[in-house]
Every structure is written in structure tokens, then in C-alpha cells.
One Martini backbone bead per residue (centre of mass of N, CA, C, O) as a GRO file, in nm:
protein
  167
    1MET     BB    1   0.516  -1.508   0.507
    2ILE     BB    2   0.600  -1.191   0.599
    3PHE     BB    3   0.413  -1.206   0.837
    4ASN     BB    4   0.518  -1.458   0.991
    5LYS     BB    5   0.788  -1.322   1.046
    6ALA     BB    6   0.675  -1.081   1.198
    7SER     BB    7   0.558  -1.254   1.416
    8LYS     BB    8   0.830  -1.389   1.516
    9TYR     BB    9   0.955  -1.061   1.564
   10GLN     BB   10   0.762  -0.839   1.706
   11ASN     BB   11   0.967  -0.716   1.944
   12LYS     BB   12   1.108  -0.603   1.732
   13ILE     BB   13   1.266  -0.378   1.531
   14ALA     BB   14   1.170  -0.239   1.234
   15ILE     BB   15   1.131   0.086   1.254
   16ARG     BB   16   1.310   0.407   1.194
   17ASP     BB   17   1.204   0.747   1.230
   18VAL     BB   18   1.100   1.069   1.272
   19THR     BB   19   0.839   0.943   1.454
   20GLY     BB   20   1.019   0.678   1.523
   21GLN     BB   21   0.952   0.328   1.670
   22TYR     BB   22   0.892   0.015   1.550
   23SER     BB   23   0.759  -0.263   1.557
   24TYR     BB   24   0.620  -0.544   1.410
   25HIS     BB   25   0.352  -0.524   1.571
   26ASP     BB   26   0.309  -0.215   1.494
   27ILE     BB   27   0.265  -0.288   1.205
   28LEU     BB   28   0.072  -0.522   1.202
   29THR     BB   29  -0.153  -0.351   1.335
   30LYS     BB   30  -0.190  -0.112   1.151
   31ALA     BB   31  -0.244  -0.285   0.889
   32GLN     BB   32  -0.481  -0.411   0.971
   33VAL     BB   33  -0.657  -0.166   1.011
   34LEU     BB   34  -0.615  -0.052   0.713
   35SER     BB   35  -0.719  -0.314   0.583
   36SER     BB   36  -1.029  -0.283   0.673
   37LYS     BB   37  -1.065   0.008   0.517
   38ILE     BB   38  -1.002  -0.101   0.244
   39SER     BB   39  -1.250  -0.310   0.226
   40LYS     BB   40  -1.452  -0.121   0.253
   41GLN     BB   41  -1.382   0.054  -0.007
   42LEU     BB   42  -1.404  -0.220  -0.165
   43ASN     BB   43  -1.647  -0.425  -0.081
   44GLY     BB   44  -1.428  -0.687  -0.041
   45LYS     BB   45  -1.271  -0.688  -0.258
   46THR     BB   46  -1.015  -0.824  -0.473
   47GLY     BB   47  -0.732  -0.761  -0.692
   48GLU     BB   48  -0.715  -0.497  -0.688
   49ARG     BB   49  -0.588  -0.184  -0.758
   50VAL     BB   50  -0.348   0.010  -0.545
   51LEU     BB   51  -0.259   0.319  -0.497
   52PHE     BB   52   0.036   0.482  -0.349
   53LEU     BB   53   0.135   0.768  -0.128
   54CYS     BB   54   0.408   0.797   0.083
   55PRO     BB   55   0.621   0.846   0.292
   56ASN     BB   56   0.953   0.789   0.430
   57ASP     BB   57   0.797   0.589   0.640
   58ALA     BB   58   0.584   0.370   0.815
   59SER     BB   59   0.350   0.424   0.630
   60TYR     BB   60   0.453   0.277   0.383
   61VAL     BB   61   0.462  -0.028   0.517
   62VAL     BB   62   0.146  -0.014   0.642
   63THR     BB   63   0.038   0.020   0.332
   64ILE     BB   64   0.146  -0.230   0.184
   65TRP     BB   65   0.042  -0.441   0.404
   66ALA     BB   66  -0.276  -0.330   0.385
   67ILE     BB   67  -0.301  -0.443   0.084
   68TRP     BB   68  -0.219  -0.737   0.092
   69MET     BB   69  -0.415  -0.818   0.340
   70SER     BB   70  -0.682  -0.730   0.134
   71GLY     BB   71  -0.588  -0.856  -0.149
   72GLN     BB   72  -0.408  -0.648  -0.307
   73ILE     BB   73  -0.254  -0.440  -0.557
   74ALA     BB   74   0.035  -0.247  -0.548
   75VAL     BB   75   0.090   0.110  -0.646
   76PRO     BB   76   0.354   0.289  -0.658
   77LEU     BB   77   0.439   0.620  -0.576
   78SER     BB   78   0.577   0.931  -0.641
   79PRO     BB   79   0.655   1.279  -0.569
   80GLN     BB   80   0.806   1.301  -0.854
   81HIS     BB   81   0.604   1.268  -1.013
   82PRO     BB   82   0.417   1.353  -1.291
   83GLN     BB   83   0.102   1.402  -1.320
   84SER     BB   84   0.092   1.244  -1.588
   85LEU     BB   85   0.212   0.974  -1.485
   86VAL     BB   86   0.007   0.945  -1.254
   87GLU     BB   87  -0.250   0.919  -1.476
   88TYR     BB   88  -0.145   0.678  -1.602
   89TYR     BB   89  -0.126   0.454  -1.387
   90CYS     BB   90  -0.434   0.508  -1.318
   91THR     BB   91  -0.533   0.397  -1.588
   92ASP     BB   92  -0.369   0.156  -1.673
   93THR     BB   93  -0.456   0.001  -1.374
   94ASN     BB   94  -0.767   0.068  -1.299
   95SER     BB   95  -0.771   0.189  -1.033
   96SER     BB   96  -0.986   0.209  -0.731
   97LEU     BB   97  -0.748   0.317  -0.529
   98LEU     BB   98  -0.621   0.595  -0.326
   99VAL     BB   99  -0.328   0.609  -0.095
  100THR     BB  100  -0.276   0.887   0.155
  101SER     BB  101  -0.134   1.164   0.263
  102SER     BB  102  -0.185   1.484   0.351
  103GLN     BB  103   0.072   1.580   0.234
  104TYR     BB  104  -0.047   1.467  -0.104
  105GLU     BB  105  -0.360   1.547  -0.144
  106GLN     BB  106  -0.336   1.782  -0.339
  107HIS     BB  107  -0.157   1.660  -0.559
  108LEU     BB  108  -0.412   1.440  -0.600
  109SER     BB  109  -0.694   1.592  -0.673
  110LYS     BB  110  -0.747   1.530  -0.957
  111LEU     BB  111  -0.779   1.202  -0.921
  112SER     BB  112  -1.072   1.198  -0.780
  113LYS     BB  113  -1.231   1.149  -1.076
  114GLN     BB  114  -1.108   0.841  -1.120
  115VAL     BB  115  -1.022   0.789  -0.808
  116ASN     BB  116  -1.044   0.682  -0.473
  117LEU     BB  117  -0.978   0.874  -0.214
  118PHE     BB  118  -0.740   0.778   0.066
  119VAL     BB  119  -0.680   0.945   0.359
  120LEU     BB  120  -0.461   0.948   0.605
  121ASP     BB  121  -0.502   0.930   0.971
  122GLU     BB  122  -0.410   0.925   1.291
  123ASP     BB  123  -0.657   0.764   1.384
  124LEU     BB  124  -0.609   0.502   1.235
  125PHE     BB  125  -0.350   0.386   1.439
  126VAL     BB  126  -0.528   0.310   1.635
  127ASN     BB  127  -0.592   0.069   1.835
  128ASN     BB  128  -0.746  -0.238   1.731
  129LYS     BB  129  -0.919  -0.536   1.825
  130SER     BB  130  -1.074  -0.600   1.519
  131LEU     BB  131  -0.876  -0.795   1.360
  132VAL     BB  132  -0.745  -0.895   1.067
  133GLY     BB  133  -0.663  -1.104   0.826
  134THR     BB  134  -0.511  -1.230   0.553
  135THR     BB  135  -0.566  -1.299   0.194
  136ALA     BB  136  -0.279  -1.331   0.122
  137LYS     BB  137  -0.099  -1.525  -0.141
  138PHE     BB  138   0.147  -1.656  -0.280
  139TYR     BB  139   0.048  -1.616  -0.587
  140ASN     BB  140  -0.049  -1.327  -0.561
  141ASP     BB  141  -0.072  -1.045  -0.675
  142ALA     BB  142   0.106  -0.750  -0.547
  143MET     BB  143   0.270  -0.582  -0.775
  144ILE     BB  144   0.306  -0.258  -0.968
  145LEU     BB  145   0.603  -0.191  -1.152
  146TYR     BB  146   0.763   0.076  -1.314
  147THR     BB  147   0.933   0.109  -1.593
  148SER     BB  148   1.222   0.295  -1.760
  149GLY     BB  149   1.244   0.328  -2.049
  150THR     BB  150   1.351   0.464  -2.359
  151THR     BB  151   1.066   0.386  -2.479
  152GLY     BB  152   0.809   0.503  -2.410
  153LYS     BB  153   0.614   0.392  -2.210
  154PRO     BB  154   0.578   0.280  -1.900
  155LYS     BB  155   0.598  -0.054  -1.780
  156GLY     BB  156   0.414  -0.282  -1.616
  157VAL     BB  157   0.523  -0.504  -1.332
  158VAL     BB  158   0.432  -0.821  -1.202
  159LEU     BB  159   0.431  -0.901  -0.875
  160THR     BB  160   0.438  -1.155  -0.662
  161GLN     BB  161   0.459  -1.284  -0.356
  162LYS     BB  162   0.691  -1.487  -0.394
  163HIS     BB  163   0.890  -1.249  -0.434
  164PHE     BB  164   0.880  -1.159  -0.140
  165ASN     BB  165   0.915  -1.501  -0.018
  166SER     BB  166   1.210  -1.644  -0.114
  167SER     BB  167   1.401  -1.611   0.165
   0.00000   0.00000   0.00000
């Protein structure tokens, strides 16, 4: 799986963004910490749909990996989505949780009546010794991407872990 490959190259730089550079080890560690928090938010359940909206930086990768590590299905959002489309995705996927950064908290505040809103904070990414393993399996559903067809509402396409681990 992707996490095994990341472990193999743990000392190599995985991401460079405006906040700095992160090795695969850094990303894995931060994702494991967040994964534990997501599992707590969902009372240990797996297979739940989790919406997420993060900036285009390391937090995006950390969040999607954490969602997968906790055995959930990621539903990515874009800050360019109109509110009505975000509400549609939330309803259509019957999502249990929405993970976001403080940057988008106000933009998503209306959804807090429909779905539990979990806002990432800087303290969340402090290294933690009690790390959890991944519950993601090769054939588990991994992500729902919405297509933008020419007729009707966008349709969700389910991708499995196998799709991300084919290379």
C-alpha cells in the first residue's frame, strides 16, 4: 500500500510547500496522529464517509492519509465549490464528519447542522508517541470523487484502495 512505500522512503522529502518541507516520515506521523482523532470522532467506526477541505499544502495529504488510515472514505471538497454544491455532496454521501482547517471554518459553518465539523489546529500536528496503525485494506473504498457531467447533478464515483496502489 501507499503507506508501505512511504515507510520505505521515510527520510526522503515528500512535500515542499509555503509552510516548509516534509519527509515521508513527517507526513506519516502527522497522519497517524490525525487518524487517531478521526477514529475518536467517529467512535471507532470504519467505512464512514468523511468530507474534507484543506489548503493546497501538506495538510491536504496528511488529512487524506489520516482518513484512509482510520478506515474511512475520503470525499474531497474544493474552496471553489458553491455552498449549494457542498451541501449536496454532504447530503448525497451521508457523510459523518467534515475535516477542515481554520481557514475554511467560516465557509463551512452552515454545514455544522448536517455533519460534525472537525477543525484542524496547529497543536494537532505535534509528534505523538502513541501512534496507531492503518485499518485501510486493499479492496476498501477509499474515496468518492464527483464528476461534473453536462446533465443533472454531479455523480459520485467510488475509488478503492486498489486504484491508488496499482503502480
